[in-house]
Coordinates of N, CA and C in Angstrom, one line a residue:
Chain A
X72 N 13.4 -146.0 -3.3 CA 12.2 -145.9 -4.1 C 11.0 -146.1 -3.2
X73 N 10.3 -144.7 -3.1 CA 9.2 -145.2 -2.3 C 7.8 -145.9 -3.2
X74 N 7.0 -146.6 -2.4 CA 6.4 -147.6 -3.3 C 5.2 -147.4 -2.2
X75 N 3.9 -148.0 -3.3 CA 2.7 -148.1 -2.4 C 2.0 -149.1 -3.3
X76 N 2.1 -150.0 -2.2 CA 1.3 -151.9 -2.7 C -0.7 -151.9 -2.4
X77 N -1.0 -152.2 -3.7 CA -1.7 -153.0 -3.5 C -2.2 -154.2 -3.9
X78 N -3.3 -155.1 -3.6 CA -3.8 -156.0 -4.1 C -4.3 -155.8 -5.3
X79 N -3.8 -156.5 -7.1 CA -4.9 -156.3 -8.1 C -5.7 -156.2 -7.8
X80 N -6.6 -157.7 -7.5 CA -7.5 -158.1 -7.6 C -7.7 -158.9 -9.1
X81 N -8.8 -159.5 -9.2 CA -10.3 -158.8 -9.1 C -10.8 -159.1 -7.8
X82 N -11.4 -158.5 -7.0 CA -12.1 -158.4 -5.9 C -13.5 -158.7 -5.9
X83 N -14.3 -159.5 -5.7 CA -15.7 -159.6 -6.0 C -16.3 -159.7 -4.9
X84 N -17.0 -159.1 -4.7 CA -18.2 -159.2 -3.6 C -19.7 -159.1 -4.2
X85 N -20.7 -159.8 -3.6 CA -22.3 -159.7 -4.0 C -22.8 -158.3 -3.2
X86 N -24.0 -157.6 -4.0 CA -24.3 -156.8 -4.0 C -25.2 -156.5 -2.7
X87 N -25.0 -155.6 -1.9 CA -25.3 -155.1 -0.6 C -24.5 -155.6 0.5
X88 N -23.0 -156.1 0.1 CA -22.0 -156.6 0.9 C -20.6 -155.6 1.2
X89 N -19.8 -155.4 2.0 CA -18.7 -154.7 2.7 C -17.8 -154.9 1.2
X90 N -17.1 -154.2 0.8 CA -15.7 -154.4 0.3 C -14.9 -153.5 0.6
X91 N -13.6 -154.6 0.6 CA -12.8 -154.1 2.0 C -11.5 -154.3 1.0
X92 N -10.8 -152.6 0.7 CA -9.7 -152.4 -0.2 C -8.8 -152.2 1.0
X93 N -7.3 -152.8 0.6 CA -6.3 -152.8 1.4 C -5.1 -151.5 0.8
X94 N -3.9 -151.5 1.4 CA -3.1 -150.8 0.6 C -1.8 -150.5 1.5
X95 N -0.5 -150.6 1.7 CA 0.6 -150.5 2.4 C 1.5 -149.0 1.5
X96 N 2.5 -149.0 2.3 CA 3.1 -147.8 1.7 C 4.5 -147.8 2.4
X97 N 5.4 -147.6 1.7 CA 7.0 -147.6 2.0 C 7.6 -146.6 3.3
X98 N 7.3 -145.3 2.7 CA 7.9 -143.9 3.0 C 6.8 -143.9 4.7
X99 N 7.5 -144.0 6.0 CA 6.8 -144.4 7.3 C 6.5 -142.5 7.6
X100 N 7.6 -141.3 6.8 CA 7.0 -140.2 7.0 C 6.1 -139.4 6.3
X101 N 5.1 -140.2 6.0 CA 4.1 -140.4 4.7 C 2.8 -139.6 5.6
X102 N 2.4 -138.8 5.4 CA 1.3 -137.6 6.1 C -0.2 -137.5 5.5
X103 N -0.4 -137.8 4.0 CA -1.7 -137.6 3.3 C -1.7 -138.6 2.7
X104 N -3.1 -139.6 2.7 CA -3.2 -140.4 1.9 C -4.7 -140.5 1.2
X105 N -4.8 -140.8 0.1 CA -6.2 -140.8 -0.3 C -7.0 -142.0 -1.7
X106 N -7.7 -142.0 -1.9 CA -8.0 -143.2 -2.7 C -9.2 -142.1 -3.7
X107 N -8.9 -143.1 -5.1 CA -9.5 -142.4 -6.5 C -10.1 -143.4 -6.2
X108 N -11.1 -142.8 -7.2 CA -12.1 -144.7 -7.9 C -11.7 -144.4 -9.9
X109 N -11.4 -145.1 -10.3 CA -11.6 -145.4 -11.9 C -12.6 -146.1 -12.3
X110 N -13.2 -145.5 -13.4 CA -14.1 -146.6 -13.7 C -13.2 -146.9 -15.3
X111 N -13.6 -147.9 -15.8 CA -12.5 -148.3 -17.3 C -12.8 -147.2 -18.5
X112 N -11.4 -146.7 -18.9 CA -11.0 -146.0 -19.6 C -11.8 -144.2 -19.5
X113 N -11.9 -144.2 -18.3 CA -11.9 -142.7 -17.9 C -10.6 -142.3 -16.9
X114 N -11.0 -141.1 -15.9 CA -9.5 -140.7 -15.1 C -10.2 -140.8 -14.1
X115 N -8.9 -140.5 -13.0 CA -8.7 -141.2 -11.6 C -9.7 -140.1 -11.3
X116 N -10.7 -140.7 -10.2 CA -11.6 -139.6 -9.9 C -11.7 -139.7 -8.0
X117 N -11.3 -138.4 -7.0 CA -11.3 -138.3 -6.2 C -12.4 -138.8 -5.0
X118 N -12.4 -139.8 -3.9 CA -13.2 -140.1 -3.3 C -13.2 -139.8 -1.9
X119 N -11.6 -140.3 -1.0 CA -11.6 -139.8 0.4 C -10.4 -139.5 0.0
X120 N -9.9 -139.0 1.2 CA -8.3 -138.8 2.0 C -8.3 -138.5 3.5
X121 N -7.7 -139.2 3.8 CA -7.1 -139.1 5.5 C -5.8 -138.6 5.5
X122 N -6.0 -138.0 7.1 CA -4.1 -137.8 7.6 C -3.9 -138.0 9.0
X123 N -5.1 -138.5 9.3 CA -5.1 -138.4 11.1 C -5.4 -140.2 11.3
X124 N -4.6 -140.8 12.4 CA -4.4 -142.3 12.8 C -5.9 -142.5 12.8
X125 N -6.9 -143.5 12.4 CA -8.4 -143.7 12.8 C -8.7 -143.9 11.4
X126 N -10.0 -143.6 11.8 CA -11.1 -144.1 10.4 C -11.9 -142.5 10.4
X127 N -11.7 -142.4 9.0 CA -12.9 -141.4 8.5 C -14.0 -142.0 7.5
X128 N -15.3 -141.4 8.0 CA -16.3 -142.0 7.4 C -16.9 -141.1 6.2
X129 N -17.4 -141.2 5.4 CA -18.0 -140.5 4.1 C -19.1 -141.2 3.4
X130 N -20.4 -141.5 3.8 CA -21.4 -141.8 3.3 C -21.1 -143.2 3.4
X131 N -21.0 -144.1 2.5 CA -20.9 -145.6 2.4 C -19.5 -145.6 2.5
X132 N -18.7 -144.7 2.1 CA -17.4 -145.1 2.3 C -16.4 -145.1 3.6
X133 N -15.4 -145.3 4.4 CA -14.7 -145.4 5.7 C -13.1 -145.7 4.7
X134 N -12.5 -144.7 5.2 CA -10.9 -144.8 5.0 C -10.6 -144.8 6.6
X135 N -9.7 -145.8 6.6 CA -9.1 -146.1 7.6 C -7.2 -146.4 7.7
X136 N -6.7 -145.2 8.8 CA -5.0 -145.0 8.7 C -4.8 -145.5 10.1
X137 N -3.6 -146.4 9.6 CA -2.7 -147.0 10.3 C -1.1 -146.4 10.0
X138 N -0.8 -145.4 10.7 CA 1.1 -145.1 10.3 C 1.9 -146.0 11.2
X139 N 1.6 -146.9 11.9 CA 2.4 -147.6 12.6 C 3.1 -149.0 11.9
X140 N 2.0 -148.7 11.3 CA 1.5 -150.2 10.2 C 1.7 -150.0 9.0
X141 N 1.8 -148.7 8.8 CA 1.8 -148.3 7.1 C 0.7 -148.8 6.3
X142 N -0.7 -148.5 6.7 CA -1.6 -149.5 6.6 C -2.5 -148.4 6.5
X143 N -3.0 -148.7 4.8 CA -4.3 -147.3 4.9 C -5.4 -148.3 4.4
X144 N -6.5 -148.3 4.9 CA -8.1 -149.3 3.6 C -8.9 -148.9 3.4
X145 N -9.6 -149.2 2.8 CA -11.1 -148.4 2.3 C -12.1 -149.2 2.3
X146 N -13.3 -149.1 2.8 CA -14.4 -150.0 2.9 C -15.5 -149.4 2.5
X147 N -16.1 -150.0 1.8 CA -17.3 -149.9 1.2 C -18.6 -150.4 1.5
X148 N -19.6 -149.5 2.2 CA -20.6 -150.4 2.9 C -21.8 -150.4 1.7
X149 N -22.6 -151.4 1.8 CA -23.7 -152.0 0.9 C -23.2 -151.7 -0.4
X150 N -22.4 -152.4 -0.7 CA -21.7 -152.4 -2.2 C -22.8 -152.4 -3.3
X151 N -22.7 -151.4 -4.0 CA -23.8 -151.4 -5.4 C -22.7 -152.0 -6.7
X152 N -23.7 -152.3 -7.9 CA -22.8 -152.6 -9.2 C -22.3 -151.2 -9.9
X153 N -22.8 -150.1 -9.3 CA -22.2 -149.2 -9.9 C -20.8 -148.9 -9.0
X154 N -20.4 -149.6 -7.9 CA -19.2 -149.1 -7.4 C -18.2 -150.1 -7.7
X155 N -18.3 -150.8 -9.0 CA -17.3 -151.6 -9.9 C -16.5 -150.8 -10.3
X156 N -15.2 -150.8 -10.1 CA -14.3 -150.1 -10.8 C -13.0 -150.6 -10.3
X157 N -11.7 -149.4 -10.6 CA -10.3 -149.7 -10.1 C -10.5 -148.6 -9.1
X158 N -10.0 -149.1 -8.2 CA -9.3 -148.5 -6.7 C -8.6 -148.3 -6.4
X159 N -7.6 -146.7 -6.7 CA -6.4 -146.5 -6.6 C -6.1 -146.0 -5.2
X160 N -5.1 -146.5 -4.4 CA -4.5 -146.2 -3.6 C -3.3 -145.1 -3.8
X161 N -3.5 -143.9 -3.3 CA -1.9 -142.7 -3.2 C -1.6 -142.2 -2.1
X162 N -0.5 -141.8 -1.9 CA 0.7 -141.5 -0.9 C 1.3 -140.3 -1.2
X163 N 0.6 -138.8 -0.3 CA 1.7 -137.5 -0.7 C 3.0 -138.3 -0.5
X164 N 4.3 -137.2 -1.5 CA 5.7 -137.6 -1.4 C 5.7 -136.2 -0.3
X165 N 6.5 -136.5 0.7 CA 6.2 -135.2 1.8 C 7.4 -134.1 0.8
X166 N 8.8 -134.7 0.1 CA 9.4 -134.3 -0.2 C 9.4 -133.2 -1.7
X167 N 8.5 -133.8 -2.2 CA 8.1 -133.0 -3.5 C 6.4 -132.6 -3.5
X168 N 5.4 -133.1 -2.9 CA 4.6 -133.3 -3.1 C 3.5 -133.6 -3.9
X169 N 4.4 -134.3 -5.1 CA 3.3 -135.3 -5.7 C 2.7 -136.5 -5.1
X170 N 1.7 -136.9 -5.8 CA 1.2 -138.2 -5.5 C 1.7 -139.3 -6.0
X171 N 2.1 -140.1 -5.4 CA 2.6 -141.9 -5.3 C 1.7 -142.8 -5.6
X172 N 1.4 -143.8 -6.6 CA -0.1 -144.4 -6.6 C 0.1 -145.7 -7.0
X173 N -0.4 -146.8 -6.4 CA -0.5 -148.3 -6.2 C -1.1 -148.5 -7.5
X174 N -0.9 -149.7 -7.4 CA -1.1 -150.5 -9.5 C -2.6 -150.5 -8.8
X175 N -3.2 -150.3 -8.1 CA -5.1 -150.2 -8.0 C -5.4 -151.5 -7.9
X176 N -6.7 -151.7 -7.5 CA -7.6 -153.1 -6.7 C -9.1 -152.6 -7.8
X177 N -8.9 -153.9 -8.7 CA -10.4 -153.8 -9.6 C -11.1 -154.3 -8.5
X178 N -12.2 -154.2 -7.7 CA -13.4 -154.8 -7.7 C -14.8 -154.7 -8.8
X179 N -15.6 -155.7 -8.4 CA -16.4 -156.3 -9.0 C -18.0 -156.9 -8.2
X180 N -18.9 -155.9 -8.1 CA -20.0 -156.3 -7.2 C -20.7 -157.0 -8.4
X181 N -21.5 -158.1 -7.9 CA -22.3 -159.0 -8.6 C -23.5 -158.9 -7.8
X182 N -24.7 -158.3 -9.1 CA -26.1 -157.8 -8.5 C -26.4 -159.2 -8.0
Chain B
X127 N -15.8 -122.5 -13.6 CA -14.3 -123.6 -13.4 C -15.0 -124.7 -14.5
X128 N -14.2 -125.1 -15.0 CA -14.6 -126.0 -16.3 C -13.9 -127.3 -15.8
X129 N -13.2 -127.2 -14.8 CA -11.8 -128.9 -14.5 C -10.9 -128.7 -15.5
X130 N -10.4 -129.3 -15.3 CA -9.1 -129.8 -16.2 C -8.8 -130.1 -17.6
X131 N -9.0 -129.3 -18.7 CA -9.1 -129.7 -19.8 C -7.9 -130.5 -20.3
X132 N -8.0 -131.3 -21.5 CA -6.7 -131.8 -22.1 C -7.3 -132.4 -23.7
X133 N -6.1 -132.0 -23.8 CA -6.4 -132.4 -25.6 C -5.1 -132.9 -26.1
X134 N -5.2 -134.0 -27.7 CA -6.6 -134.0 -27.9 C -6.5 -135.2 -27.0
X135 N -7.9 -135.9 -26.9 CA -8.6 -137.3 -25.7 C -7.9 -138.1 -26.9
X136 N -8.0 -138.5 -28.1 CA -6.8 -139.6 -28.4 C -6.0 -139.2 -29.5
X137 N -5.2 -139.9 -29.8 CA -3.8 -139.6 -30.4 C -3.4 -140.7 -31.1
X138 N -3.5 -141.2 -32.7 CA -2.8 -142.3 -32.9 C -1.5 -141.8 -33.8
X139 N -0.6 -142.2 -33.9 CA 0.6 -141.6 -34.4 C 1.7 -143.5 -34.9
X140 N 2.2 -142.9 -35.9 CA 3.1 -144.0 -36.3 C 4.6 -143.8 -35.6
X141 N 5.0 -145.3 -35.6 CA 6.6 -145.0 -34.4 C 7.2 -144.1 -35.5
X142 N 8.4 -143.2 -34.6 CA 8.9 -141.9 -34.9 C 8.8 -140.9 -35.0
X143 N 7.1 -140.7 -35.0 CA 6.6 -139.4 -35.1 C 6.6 -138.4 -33.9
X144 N 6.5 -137.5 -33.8 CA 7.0 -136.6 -32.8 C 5.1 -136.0 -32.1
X145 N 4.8 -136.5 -31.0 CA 3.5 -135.7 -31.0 C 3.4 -135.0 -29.6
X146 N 2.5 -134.1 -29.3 CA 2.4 -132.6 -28.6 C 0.9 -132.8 -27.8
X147 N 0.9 -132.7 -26.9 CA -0.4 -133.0 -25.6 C -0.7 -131.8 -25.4
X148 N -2.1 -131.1 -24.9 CA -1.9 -130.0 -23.9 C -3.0 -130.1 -22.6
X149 N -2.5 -129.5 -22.1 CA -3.4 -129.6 -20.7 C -3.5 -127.9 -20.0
X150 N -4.9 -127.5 -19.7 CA -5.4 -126.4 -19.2 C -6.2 -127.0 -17.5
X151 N -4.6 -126.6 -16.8 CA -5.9 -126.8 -15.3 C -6.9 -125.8 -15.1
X152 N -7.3 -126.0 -14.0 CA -8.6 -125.1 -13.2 C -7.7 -123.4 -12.9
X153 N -8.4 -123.0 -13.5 CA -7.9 -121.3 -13.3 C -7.1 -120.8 -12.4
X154 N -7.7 -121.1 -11.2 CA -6.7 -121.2 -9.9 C -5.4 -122.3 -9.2
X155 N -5.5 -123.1 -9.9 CA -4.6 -123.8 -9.3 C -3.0 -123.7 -9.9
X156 N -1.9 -123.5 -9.5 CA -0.6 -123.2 -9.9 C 0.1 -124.0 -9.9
X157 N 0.0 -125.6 -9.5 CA -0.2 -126.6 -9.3 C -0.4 -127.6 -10.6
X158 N 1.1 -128.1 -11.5 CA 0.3 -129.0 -12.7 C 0.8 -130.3 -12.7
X159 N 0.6 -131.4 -12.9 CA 0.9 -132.5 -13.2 C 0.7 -133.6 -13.8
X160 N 1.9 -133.8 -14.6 CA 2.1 -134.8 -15.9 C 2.1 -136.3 -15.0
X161 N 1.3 -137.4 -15.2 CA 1.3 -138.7 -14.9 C 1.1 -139.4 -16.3
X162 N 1.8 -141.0 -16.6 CA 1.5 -142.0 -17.6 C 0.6 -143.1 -16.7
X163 N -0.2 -144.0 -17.8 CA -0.9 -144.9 -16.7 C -1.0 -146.0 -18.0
X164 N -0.6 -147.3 -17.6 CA -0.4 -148.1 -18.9 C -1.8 -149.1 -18.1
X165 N -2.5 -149.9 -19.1 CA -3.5 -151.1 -18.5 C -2.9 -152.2 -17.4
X166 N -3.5 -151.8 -16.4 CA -3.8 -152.5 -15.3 C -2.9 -152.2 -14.3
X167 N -2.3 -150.7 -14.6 CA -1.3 -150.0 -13.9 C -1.9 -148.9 -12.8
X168 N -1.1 -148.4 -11.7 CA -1.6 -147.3 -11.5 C -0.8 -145.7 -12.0
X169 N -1.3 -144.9 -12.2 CA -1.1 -143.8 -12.9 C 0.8 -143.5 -12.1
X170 N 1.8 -143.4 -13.1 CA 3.5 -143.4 -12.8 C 3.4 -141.5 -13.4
X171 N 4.1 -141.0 -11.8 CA 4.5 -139.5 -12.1 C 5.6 -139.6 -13.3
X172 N 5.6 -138.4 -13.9 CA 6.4 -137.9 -14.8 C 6.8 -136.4 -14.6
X173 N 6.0 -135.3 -14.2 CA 6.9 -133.9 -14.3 C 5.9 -133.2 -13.2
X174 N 6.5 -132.1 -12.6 CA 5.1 -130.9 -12.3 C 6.0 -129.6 -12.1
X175 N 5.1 -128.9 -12.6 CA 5.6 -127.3 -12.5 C 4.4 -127.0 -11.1
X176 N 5.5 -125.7 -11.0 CA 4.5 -125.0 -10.0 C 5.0 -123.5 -10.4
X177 N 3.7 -122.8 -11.0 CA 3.2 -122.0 -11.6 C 4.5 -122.2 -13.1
X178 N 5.6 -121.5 -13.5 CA 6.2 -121.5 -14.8 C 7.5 -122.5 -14.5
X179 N 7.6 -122.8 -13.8 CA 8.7 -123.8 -12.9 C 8.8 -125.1 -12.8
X180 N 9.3 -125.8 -13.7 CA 9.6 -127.3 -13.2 C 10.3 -127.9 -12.3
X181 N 9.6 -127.9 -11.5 CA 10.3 -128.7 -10.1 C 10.5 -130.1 -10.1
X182 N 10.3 -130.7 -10.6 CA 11.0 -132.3 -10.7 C 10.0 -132.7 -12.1
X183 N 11.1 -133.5 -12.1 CA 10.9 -135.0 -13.1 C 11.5 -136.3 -12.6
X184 N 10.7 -137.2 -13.0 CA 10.9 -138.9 -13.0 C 12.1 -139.0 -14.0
X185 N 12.9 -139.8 -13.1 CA 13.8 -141.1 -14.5 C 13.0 -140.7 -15.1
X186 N 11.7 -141.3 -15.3 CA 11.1 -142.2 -16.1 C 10.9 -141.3 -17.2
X187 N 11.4 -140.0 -17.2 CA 10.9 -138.8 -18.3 C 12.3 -138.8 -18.7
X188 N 12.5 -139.6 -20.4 CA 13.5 -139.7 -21.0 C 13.6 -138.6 -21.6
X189 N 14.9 -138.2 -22.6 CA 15.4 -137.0 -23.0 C 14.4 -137.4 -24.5
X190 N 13.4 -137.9 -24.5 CA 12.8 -137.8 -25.9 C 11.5 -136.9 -25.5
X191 N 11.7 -136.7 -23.8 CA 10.0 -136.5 -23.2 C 10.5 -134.7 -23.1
X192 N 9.8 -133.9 -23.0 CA 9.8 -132.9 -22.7 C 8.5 -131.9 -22.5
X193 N 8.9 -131.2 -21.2 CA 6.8 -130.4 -20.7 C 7.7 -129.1 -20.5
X194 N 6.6 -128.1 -20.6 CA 6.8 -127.1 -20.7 C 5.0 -126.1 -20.2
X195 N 5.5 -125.1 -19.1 CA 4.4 -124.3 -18.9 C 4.7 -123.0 -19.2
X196 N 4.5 -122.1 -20.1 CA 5.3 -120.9 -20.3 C 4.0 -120.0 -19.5
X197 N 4.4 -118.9 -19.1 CA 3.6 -118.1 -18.4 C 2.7 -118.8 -17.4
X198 N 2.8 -120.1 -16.7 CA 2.4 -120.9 -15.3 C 0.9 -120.7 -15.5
X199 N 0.5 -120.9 -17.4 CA -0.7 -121.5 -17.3 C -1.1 -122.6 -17.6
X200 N -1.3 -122.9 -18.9 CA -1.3 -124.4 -19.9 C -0.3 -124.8 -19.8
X201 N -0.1 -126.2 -20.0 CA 1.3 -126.7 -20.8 C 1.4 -127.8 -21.5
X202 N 2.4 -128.0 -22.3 CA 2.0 -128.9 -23.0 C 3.5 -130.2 -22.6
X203 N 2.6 -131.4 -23.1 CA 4.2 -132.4 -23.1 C 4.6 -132.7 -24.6
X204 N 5.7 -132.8 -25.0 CA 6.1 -133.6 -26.4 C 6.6 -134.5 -26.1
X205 N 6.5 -135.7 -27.0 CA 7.4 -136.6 -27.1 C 7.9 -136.9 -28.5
X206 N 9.1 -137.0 -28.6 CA 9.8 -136.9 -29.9 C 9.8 -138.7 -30.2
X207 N 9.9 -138.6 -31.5 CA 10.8 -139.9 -32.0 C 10.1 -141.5 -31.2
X208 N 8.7 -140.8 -31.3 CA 7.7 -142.4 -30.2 C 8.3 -143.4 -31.0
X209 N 8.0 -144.2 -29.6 CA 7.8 -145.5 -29.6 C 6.9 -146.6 -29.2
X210 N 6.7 -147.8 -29.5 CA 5.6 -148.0 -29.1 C 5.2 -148.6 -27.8
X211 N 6.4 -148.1 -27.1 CA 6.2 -148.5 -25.6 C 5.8 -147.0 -25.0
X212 N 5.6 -146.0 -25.8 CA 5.1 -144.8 -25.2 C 3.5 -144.9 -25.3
X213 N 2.7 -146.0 -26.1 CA 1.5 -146.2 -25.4 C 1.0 -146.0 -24.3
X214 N 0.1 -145.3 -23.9 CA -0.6 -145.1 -22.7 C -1.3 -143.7 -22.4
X215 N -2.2 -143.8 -21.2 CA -2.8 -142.6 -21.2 C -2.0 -141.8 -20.4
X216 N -2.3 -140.9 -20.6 CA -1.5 -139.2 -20.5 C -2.0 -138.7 -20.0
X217 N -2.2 -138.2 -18.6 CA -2.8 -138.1 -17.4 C -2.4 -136.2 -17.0
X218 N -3.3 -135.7 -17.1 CA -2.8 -133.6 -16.7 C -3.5 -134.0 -15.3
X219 N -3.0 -133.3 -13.7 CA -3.9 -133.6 -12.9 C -3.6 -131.8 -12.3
X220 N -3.6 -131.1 -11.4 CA -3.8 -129.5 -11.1 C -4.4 -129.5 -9.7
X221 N -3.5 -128.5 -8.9 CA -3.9 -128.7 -7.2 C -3.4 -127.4 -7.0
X222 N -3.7 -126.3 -6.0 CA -3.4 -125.3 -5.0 C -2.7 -125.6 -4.1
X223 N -1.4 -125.0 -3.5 CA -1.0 -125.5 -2.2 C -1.5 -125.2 -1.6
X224 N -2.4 -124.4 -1.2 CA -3.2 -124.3 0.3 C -4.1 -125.4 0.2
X225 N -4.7 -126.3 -1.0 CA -5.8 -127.1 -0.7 C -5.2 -128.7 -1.3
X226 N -3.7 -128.5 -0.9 CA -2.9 -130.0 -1.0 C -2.9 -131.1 -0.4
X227 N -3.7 -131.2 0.7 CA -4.0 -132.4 0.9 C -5.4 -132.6 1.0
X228 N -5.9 -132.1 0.0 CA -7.2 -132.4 -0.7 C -7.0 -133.5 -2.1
X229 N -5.7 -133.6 -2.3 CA -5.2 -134.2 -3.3 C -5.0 -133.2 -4.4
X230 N -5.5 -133.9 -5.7 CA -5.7 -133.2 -6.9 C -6.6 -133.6 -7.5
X231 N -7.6 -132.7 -9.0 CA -8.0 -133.3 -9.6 C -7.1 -133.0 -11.3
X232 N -8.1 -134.3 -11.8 CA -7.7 -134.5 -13.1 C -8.2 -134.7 -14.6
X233 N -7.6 -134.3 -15.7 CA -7.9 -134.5 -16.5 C -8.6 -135.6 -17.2
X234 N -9.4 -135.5 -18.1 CA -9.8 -136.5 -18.8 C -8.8 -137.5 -19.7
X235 N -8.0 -137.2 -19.8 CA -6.5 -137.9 -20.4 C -6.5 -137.7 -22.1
X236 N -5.3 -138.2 -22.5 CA -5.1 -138.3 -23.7 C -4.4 -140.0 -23.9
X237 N -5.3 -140.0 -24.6 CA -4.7 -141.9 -25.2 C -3.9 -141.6 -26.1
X238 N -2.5 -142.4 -25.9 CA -1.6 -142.4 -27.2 C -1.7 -144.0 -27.3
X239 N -1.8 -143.9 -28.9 CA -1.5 -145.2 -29.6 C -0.3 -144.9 -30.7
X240 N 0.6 -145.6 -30.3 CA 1.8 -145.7 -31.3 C 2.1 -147.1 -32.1
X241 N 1.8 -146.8 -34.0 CA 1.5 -148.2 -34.3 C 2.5 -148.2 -35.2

């Protein structure tokens, strides 16, 4: 069963601070990975993806891959209260190609 | 391109009843897929066609669940004989293989309540 962990949360950080989403993953021949943001009771809405070892940057946001580690995170620079939500972690299946997706990391910025 | 339509956005139905989802991806994509997502979960695959073809299903898609894309455009899911553990949102998501590891996007969902 491949699986991709992350932390619930709630995650709180004060507002113009780093928040720093974590996220592991089973399957070590695991090639695309990417993170949604939810906000409550809408759908998973697309933000990065990586597939290359390092950090990719996108405005406030940095996804960062580790395949040695099985280790993908997302960081959030000057955290606003509009970027409260769930933070879903996913894992292409190389085998089928769907997406694999972590029970998600609520954070919680406090203006 | 309008995204991912899906209907209807909620659904309340009493246990036993038999009810019918549909989902319209993005014009271009041949690419469809059924996910469930219960509170405080993250969204669990269930089926995907690619264009009129079902290429896999989850366990998790019991012989009460069934999807269907006829002509590899809309498709719909049924579920026969609910229960009220089939609560949850109902997730259409739609992707191109040339732009697959772009991810996918997704529907607005369908909430089922089974009371």
């Amino acid at each position: 069963q491949k699986e991709v962990e992350q932390n619930s949360g709630p995650l709180s950080v004060p507002e113009g601070a780093i928040a720093s989403l974590n996220c592991t993953y089973s399957d070590r021949g695991s090639q695309s990975f990417f993170w949604y943001r939810q906000y409550s009771g809408k759908s998973p809405e697309l933000i990065m993806f990586i597939y290359s070892n390092g950090d990719k940057e996108d405005g406030r946001f940095t996804a960062q891959l580790n395949k040695a580690s099985q280790y993908v995170s997302l960081l959030i620079r000057d955290s606003q209260p509009s970027d409260s939500a769930t933070y879903l972690c996913a894992v292409r299946d190389n085998q089928g190609g769907k997406l694999i997706f972590g029970q998600g990391t609520e954070l919680s910025v406090k203006p | 391109d309008t995204g991912v339509s899906q209907n209807p956005r909620h659904k309340i139905t009493k246990r036993g009843q038999n009810v019918t989802f549909r989902c319209d991806p993005i014009s271009e994509h041949n690419r469809l897929y059924w996910y469930r997502q219960t509170l405080g979960q993250g969204p669990e695959f269930l089926t995907y066609f690619q264009n009129e073809a079902q290429l896999e299903k989850s366990r998790l898609l019991s012989d009460r669940f069934s999807a269907e894309r006829p002509k590899g455009s809309f498709s719909t899911l049924e579920i026969q004989r609910t229960e009220q553990g089939d609560s949850a949102m109902y997730l259409c998501a739609s992707s191109s293989p040339g732009a697959s590891i772009y991810g996918y996007t997704f529907g607005s969902g369908t909430r089922l309540t089974v009371v």
